C-alpha cells in the first residue's frame, strides 16, 4: 500500500471571533434548556428527558469552552506582544 501524500498544501487555519462564537452557542444551549423546562412533564412521559439534560450539559460545556477560548486568546495576545518586544525592527534594504 502506497503512502498517502497530499496533493496541495494545507490552508492556514481560520481565526475569527472565537470567544463570541462559543458564547453565542452557550447562550443558545441555555435558552433551549429554559424553553424545555415548562414541558418537562411531557418529556418525562414520553421518555425524552435526555433532551432537557443535553441542553444543560451543553451549557456547562459551553462555559468551559468560554473559559478555554478566553485563555487561548489571551495567550495569543501575550505571545504577539512578547514577539513585538523581542524581535528587532526590520531594516529596509536599499533598492538597486
mmCIF file of C-alpha atoms in Angstrom:
data_model
loop_
_atom_site.group_PDB
_atom_site.id
_atom_site.type_symbol
_atom_site.label_atom_id
_atom_site.label_comp_id
_atom_site.label_asym_id
_atom_site.label_seq_id
_atom_site.Cartn_x
_atom_site.Cartn_y
_atom_site.Cartn_z
ATOM 1 C CA UNK A 1 0.000 0.000 0.000
ATOM 2 C CA UNK A 2 1.440 3.359 -1.018
ATOM 3 C CA UNK A 3 1.876 6.139 1.467
ATOM 4 C CA UNK A 4 -0.671 8.906 1.082
ATOM 5 C CA UNK A 5 0.778 12.303 0.243
ATOM 6 C CA UNK A 6 -1.223 15.500 -0.018
ATOM 7 C CA UNK A 7 -1.607 16.987 -3.485
ATOM 8 C CA UNK A 8 -1.569 20.576 -2.195
ATOM 9 C CA UNK A 9 -0.538 22.484 0.912
ATOM 10 C CA UNK A 10 -2.989 22.773 3.748
ATOM 11 C CA UNK A 11 -4.547 26.232 4.094
ATOM 12 C CA UNK A 12 -3.786 28.448 7.066
ATOM 13 C CA UNK A 13 -6.233 27.972 9.954
ATOM 14 C CA UNK A 14 -9.066 30.481 10.073
ATOM 15 C CA UNK A 15 -9.087 32.861 13.000
ATOM 16 C CA UNK A 16 -12.279 34.642 13.847
ATOM 17 C CA UNK A 17 -14.334 35.772 16.810
ATOM 18 C CA UNK A 18 -13.848 32.503 18.693
ATOM 19 C CA UNK A 19 -14.958 33.754 22.116
ATOM 20 C CA UNK A 20 -18.087 35.354 20.637
ATOM 21 C CA UNK A 21 -18.931 32.187 18.724
ATOM 22 C CA UNK A 22 -18.557 29.948 21.781
ATOM 23 C CA UNK A 23 -20.523 32.429 23.910
ATOM 24 C CA UNK A 24 -23.325 32.507 21.348
ATOM 25 C CA UNK A 25 -23.505 28.718 21.279
ATOM 26 C CA UNK A 26 -23.559 28.556 25.068
ATOM 27 C CA UNK A 27 -26.391 31.079 25.237
ATOM 28 C CA UNK A 28 -28.304 29.058 22.648
ATOM 29 C CA UNK A 29 -27.957 25.845 24.695
ATOM 30 C CA UNK A 30 -29.154 27.677 27.832
ATOM 31 C CA UNK A 31 -32.141 29.217 26.031
ATOM 32 C CA UNK A 32 -33.103 25.763 24.728
ATOM 33 C CA UNK A 33 -32.832 24.381 28.260
ATOM 34 C CA UNK A 34 -35.102 27.124 29.640
ATOM 35 C CA UNK A 35 -37.580 26.689 26.780
ATOM 36 C CA UNK A 36 -37.947 22.977 27.543
ATOM 37 C CA UNK A 37 -38.377 23.290 31.305
ATOM 38 C CA UNK A 38 -42.129 24.053 31.189
ATOM 39 C CA UNK A 39 -42.636 20.854 29.180
ATOM 40 C CA UNK A 40 -40.575 18.612 31.474
ATOM 41 C CA UNK A 41 -43.628 16.523 32.348
ATOM 42 C CA UNK A 42 -44.312 15.783 28.689
ATOM 43 C CA UNK A 43 -40.665 14.865 28.098
ATOM 44 C CA UNK A 44 -40.778 12.574 31.127
ATOM 45 C CA UNK A 45 -43.996 10.882 29.994
ATOM 46 C CA UNK A 46 -42.517 10.165 26.558
ATOM 47 C CA UNK A 47 -39.046 9.136 27.740
ATOM 48 C CA UNK A 48 -37.286 12.180 26.309
ATOM 49 C CA UNK A 49 -35.912 13.841 29.447
ATOM 50 C CA UNK A 50 -32.426 13.413 27.989
ATOM 51 C CA UNK A 51 -33.283 16.317 25.629
ATOM 52 C CA UNK A 52 -33.565 18.678 28.600
ATOM 53 C CA UNK A 53 -30.407 17.403 30.261
ATOM 54 C CA UNK A 54 -28.473 17.513 26.975
ATOM 55 C CA UNK A 55 -29.172 21.246 26.771
ATOM 56 C CA UNK A 56 -27.997 21.746 30.349
ATOM 57 C CA UNK A 57 -24.807 19.766 29.697
ATOM 58 C CA UNK A 58 -24.265 21.803 26.512
ATOM 59 C CA UNK A 59 -24.493 24.939 28.623
ATOM 60 C CA UNK A 60 -21.945 23.615 31.114
ATOM 61 C CA UNK A 61 -19.532 22.539 28.404
ATOM 62 C CA UNK A 62 -20.018 25.913 26.728
ATOM 63 C CA UNK A 63 -18.974 27.677 29.939
ATOM 64 C CA UNK A 64 -15.807 25.579 29.979
ATOM 65 C CA UNK A 65 -15.330 26.450 26.303
ATOM 66 C CA UNK A 66 -15.647 30.181 27.013
ATOM 67 C CA UNK A 67 -13.022 29.914 29.752
ATOM 68 C CA UNK A 68 -10.707 27.973 27.430
ATOM 69 C CA UNK A 69 -11.217 30.286 24.425
ATOM 70 C CA UNK A 70 -10.587 33.416 26.510
ATOM 71 C CA UNK A 71 -7.396 31.899 27.905
ATOM 72 C CA UNK A 72 -6.273 30.904 24.417
ATOM 73 C CA UNK A 73 -6.949 34.395 23.070
ATOM 74 C CA UNK A 74 -5.048 35.985 25.972
ATOM 75 C CA UNK A 75 -2.097 33.632 25.382
ATOM 76 C CA UNK A 76 -2.006 34.528 21.677
ATOM 77 C CA UNK A 77 -2.033 38.243 22.531
ATOM 78 C CA UNK A 78 0.745 37.783 25.129
ATOM 79 C CA UNK A 79 2.860 35.897 22.622
ATOM 80 C CA UNK A 80 2.336 38.577 19.963
ATOM 81 C CA UNK A 81 3.305 41.317 22.431
ATOM 82 C CA UNK A 82 6.395 39.374 23.503
ATOM 83 C CA UNK A 83 7.447 38.840 19.897
ATOM 84 C CA UNK A 84 6.946 42.531 19.133
ATOM 85 C CA UNK A 85 9.225 43.478 22.050
ATOM 86 C CA UNK A 86 11.980 40.963 21.320
ATOM 87 C CA UNK A 87 12.107 40.940 17.504
ATOM 88 C CA UNK A 88 14.480 43.512 16.075
ATOM 89 C CA UNK A 89 12.853 46.001 13.722
ATOM 90 C CA UNK A 90 13.111 45.108 10.072
ATOM 91 C CA UNK A 91 15.693 47.111 8.152
ATOM 92 C CA UNK A 92 14.716 48.079 4.658
ATOM 93 C CA UNK A 93 17.406 47.211 2.162
ATOM 94 C CA UNK A 94 18.195 49.914 -0.386
ATOM 95 C CA UNK A 95 16.648 49.319 -3.768
ATOM 96 C CA UNK A 96 19.187 48.810 -6.504
#
